[in-house]
Short mmCIF file of C-alpha atoms in Angstrom, two decimals:
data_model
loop_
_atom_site.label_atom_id
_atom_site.label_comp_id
_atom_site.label_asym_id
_atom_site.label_seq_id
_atom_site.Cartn_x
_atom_site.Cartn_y
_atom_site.Cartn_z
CA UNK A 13 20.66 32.23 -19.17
CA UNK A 14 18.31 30.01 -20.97
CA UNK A 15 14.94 30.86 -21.42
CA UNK A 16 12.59 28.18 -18.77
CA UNK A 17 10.45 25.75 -20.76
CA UNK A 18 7.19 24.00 -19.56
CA UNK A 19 7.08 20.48 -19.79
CA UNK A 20 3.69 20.37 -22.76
CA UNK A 21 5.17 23.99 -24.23
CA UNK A 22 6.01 22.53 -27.78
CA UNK A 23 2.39 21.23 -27.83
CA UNK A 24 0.58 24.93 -27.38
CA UNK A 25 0.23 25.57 -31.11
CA UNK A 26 -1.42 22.67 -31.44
CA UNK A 27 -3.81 22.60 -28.24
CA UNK A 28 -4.76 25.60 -29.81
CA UNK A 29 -5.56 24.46 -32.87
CA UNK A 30 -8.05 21.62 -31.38
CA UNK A 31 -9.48 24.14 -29.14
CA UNK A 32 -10.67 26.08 -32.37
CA UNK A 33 -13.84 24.56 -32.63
CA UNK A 34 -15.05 25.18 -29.14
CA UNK A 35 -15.77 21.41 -28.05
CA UNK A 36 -13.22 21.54 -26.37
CA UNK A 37 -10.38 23.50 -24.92
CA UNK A 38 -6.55 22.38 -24.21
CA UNK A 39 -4.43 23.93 -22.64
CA UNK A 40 -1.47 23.70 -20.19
CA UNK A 41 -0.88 25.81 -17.23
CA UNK A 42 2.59 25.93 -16.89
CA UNK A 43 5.03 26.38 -13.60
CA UNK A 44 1.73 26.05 -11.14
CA UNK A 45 3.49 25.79 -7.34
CA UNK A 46 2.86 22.10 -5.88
CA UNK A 47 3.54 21.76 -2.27
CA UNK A 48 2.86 18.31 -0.52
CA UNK A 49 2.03 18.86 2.77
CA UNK A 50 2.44 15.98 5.31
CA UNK A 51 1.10 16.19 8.78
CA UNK A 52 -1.62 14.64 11.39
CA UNK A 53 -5.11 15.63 10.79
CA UNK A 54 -5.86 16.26 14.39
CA UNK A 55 -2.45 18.38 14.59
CA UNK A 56 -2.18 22.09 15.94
CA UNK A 57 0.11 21.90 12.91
CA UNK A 58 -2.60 20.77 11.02
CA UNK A 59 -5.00 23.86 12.02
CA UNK A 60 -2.19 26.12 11.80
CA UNK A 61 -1.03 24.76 7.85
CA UNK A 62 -5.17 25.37 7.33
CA UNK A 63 -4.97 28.74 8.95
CA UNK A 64 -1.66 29.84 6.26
CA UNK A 65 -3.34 28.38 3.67
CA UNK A 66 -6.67 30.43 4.48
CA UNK A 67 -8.76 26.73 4.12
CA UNK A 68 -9.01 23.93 6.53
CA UNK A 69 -6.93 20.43 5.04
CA UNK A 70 -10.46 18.70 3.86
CA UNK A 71 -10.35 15.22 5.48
CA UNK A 72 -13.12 13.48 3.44
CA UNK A 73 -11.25 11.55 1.03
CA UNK A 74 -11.01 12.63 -2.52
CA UNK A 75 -11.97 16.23 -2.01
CA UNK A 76 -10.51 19.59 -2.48
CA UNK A 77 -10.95 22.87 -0.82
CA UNK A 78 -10.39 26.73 -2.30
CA UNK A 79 -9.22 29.68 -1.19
CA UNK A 80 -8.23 32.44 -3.46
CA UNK A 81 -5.77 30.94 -6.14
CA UNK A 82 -4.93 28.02 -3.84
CA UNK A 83 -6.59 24.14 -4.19
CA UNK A 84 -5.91 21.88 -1.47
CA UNK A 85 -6.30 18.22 -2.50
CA UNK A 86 -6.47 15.49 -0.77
CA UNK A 87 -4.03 12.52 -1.54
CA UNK A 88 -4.36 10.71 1.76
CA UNK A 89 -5.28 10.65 5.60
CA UNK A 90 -2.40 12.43 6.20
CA UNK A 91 -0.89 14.00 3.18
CA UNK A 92 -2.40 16.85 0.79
CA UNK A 93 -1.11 18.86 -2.24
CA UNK A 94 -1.02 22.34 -2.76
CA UNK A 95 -1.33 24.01 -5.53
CA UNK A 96 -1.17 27.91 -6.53
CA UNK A 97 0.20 30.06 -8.36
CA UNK A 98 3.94 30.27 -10.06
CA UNK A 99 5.83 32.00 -7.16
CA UNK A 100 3.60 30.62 -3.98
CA UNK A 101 5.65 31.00 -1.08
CA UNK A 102 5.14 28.13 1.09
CA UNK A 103 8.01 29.29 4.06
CA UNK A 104 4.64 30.06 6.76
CA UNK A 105 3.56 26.23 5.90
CA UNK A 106 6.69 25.22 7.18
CA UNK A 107 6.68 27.20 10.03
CA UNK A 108 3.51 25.64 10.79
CA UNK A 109 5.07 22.14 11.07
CA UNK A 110 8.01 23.51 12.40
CA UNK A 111 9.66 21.13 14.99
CA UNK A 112 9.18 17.47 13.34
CA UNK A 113 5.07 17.72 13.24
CA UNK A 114 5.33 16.87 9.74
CA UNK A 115 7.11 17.49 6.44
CA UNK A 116 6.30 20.58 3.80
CA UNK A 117 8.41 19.72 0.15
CA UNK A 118 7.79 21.40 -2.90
CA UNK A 119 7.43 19.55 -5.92
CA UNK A 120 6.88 22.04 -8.42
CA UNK A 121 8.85 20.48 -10.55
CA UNK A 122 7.72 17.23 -10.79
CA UNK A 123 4.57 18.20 -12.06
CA UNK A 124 2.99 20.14 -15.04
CA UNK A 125 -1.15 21.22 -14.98
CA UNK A 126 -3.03 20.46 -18.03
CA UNK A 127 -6.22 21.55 -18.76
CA UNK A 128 -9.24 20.10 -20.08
CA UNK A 129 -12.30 21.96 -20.27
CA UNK A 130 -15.11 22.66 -22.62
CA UNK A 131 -18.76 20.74 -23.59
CA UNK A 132 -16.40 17.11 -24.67
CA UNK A 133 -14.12 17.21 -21.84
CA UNK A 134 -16.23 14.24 -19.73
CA UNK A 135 -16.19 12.53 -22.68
CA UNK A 136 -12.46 13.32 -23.91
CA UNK A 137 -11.42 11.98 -20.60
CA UNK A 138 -13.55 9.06 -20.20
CA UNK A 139 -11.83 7.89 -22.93
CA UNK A 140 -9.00 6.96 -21.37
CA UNK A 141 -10.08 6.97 -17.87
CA UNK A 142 -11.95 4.24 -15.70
CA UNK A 143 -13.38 6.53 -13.18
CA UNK A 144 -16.97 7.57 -13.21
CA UNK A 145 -16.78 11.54 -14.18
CA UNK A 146 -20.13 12.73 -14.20
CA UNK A 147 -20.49 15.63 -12.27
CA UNK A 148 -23.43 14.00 -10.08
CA UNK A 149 -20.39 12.01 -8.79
CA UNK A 150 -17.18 13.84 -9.30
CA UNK A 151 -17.93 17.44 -9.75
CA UNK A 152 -15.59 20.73 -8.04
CA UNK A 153 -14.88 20.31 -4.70
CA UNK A 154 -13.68 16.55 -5.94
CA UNK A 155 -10.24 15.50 -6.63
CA UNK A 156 -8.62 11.91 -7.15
CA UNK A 157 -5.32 10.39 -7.81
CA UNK A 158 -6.20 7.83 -10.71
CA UNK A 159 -4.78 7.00 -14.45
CA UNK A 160 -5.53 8.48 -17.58
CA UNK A 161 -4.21 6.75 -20.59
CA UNK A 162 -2.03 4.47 -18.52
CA UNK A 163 -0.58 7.78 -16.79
CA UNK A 164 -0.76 8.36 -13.19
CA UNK A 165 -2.43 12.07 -12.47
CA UNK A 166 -4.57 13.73 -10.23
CA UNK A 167 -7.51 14.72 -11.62
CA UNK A 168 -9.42 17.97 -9.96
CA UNK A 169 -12.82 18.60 -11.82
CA UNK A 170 -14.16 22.41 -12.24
CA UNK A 171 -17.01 24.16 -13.51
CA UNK A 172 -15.60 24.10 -16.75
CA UNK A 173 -13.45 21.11 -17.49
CA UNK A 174 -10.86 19.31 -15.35
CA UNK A 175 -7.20 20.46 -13.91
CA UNK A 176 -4.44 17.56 -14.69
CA UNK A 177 -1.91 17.42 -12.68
CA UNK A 178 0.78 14.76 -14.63
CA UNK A 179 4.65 14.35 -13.86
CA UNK A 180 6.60 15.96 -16.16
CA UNK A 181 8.41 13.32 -18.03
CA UNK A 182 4.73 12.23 -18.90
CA UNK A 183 3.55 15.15 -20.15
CA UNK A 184 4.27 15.00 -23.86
CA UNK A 185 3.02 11.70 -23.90
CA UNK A 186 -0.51 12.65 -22.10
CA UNK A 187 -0.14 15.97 -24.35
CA UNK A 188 -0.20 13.48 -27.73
CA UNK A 189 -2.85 11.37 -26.59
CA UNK A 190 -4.91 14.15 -25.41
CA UNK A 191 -4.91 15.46 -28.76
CA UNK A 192 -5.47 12.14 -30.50
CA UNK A 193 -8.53 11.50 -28.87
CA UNK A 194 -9.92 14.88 -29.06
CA UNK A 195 -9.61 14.63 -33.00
CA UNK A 196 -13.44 12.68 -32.70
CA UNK A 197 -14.84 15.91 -31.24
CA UNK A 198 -13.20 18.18 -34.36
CA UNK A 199 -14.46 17.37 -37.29
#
């Protein structure tokens, strides 16, 4: 049997290597569960996916919600994405909207979690992305669905740098440019 790969593994040596100098830090979090999670707002199923999950589905656009190891993040007035850790088990979510109240689908592996964190990683990111990131404005709690370097991601900001969630078959890509643009912050 093979031995699994993450999408950004061949870049780990070298995300190490920029992180060196503590400006920042790069890293990917490999084989993170996503789970999209369809379903009406106002729903029992709703409540019930919320009462799994251990968090209400936040319905204020562009925001995310904790409980233990699992962000929920809003993508729209209806839809949400899980994510947690390598393993999450997301069988009670489907219970919940059991019956055609909505749709539970994991997409684990469309996606790969990079992270960005560290003093420069506002200003790593702003390189390449037109959203305002300032904490005063997008801090934790926050989450959008926006382009970085002409890639589609979700973004979800934290006390110490940024989760970014990209689609596989972008990763090396966002991996390269990631660490072109950080070489201003090592010299």
């Amino acid at each position: 049997m093979a031995e699994r790969r993450s999408p950004a593994a061949a870049f780990a040596g070298r995300f190490e290597a920029a992180s060196a100098s503590g400006a920042l830090k790069l890293a990917e979090i490999p084989f993170l569960a996503h789970v999209n999670v369809r379903v009406d707002p106002a729903s029992q199923a709703a409540e019930e996916v919320g009462a799994a999950l251990g968090v209400p589905l936040p319905t204020e656009p562009c925001t995310a919600a904790r409980a233990g190891d699992l962000t929920v993040a809003w993508l729209g007035p209806d839809e949400w994405l899980v994510i947690g850790p390598e393993g999450f088990r997301s069988e009670l979510l489907r219970k919940a909207v059991d019956g055609g109240q909505g749709s539970v689908v994991d997409v684990s592996a469309q996606r790969t979690t990079l992270l960005v964190a560290g003093p420069k990683a506002r200003d790593l990111l702003s390189h390449g992305c037109a959203i305002d990131l300032h904490p005063s404005v997008f801090g934790p709690g926050g989450c959008a669905q926006t382009t970085l370097a002409r890639t589609q991601v979700v973004l979800l900001p934290r006390e110490d740098g940024y989760l970014v969630l990209v689609r596989s078959s972008f990763a090396a890509y966002l991996s390269e440019w990631l660490l072109d643009a950080a070489t201003e912050y090592l010299r």
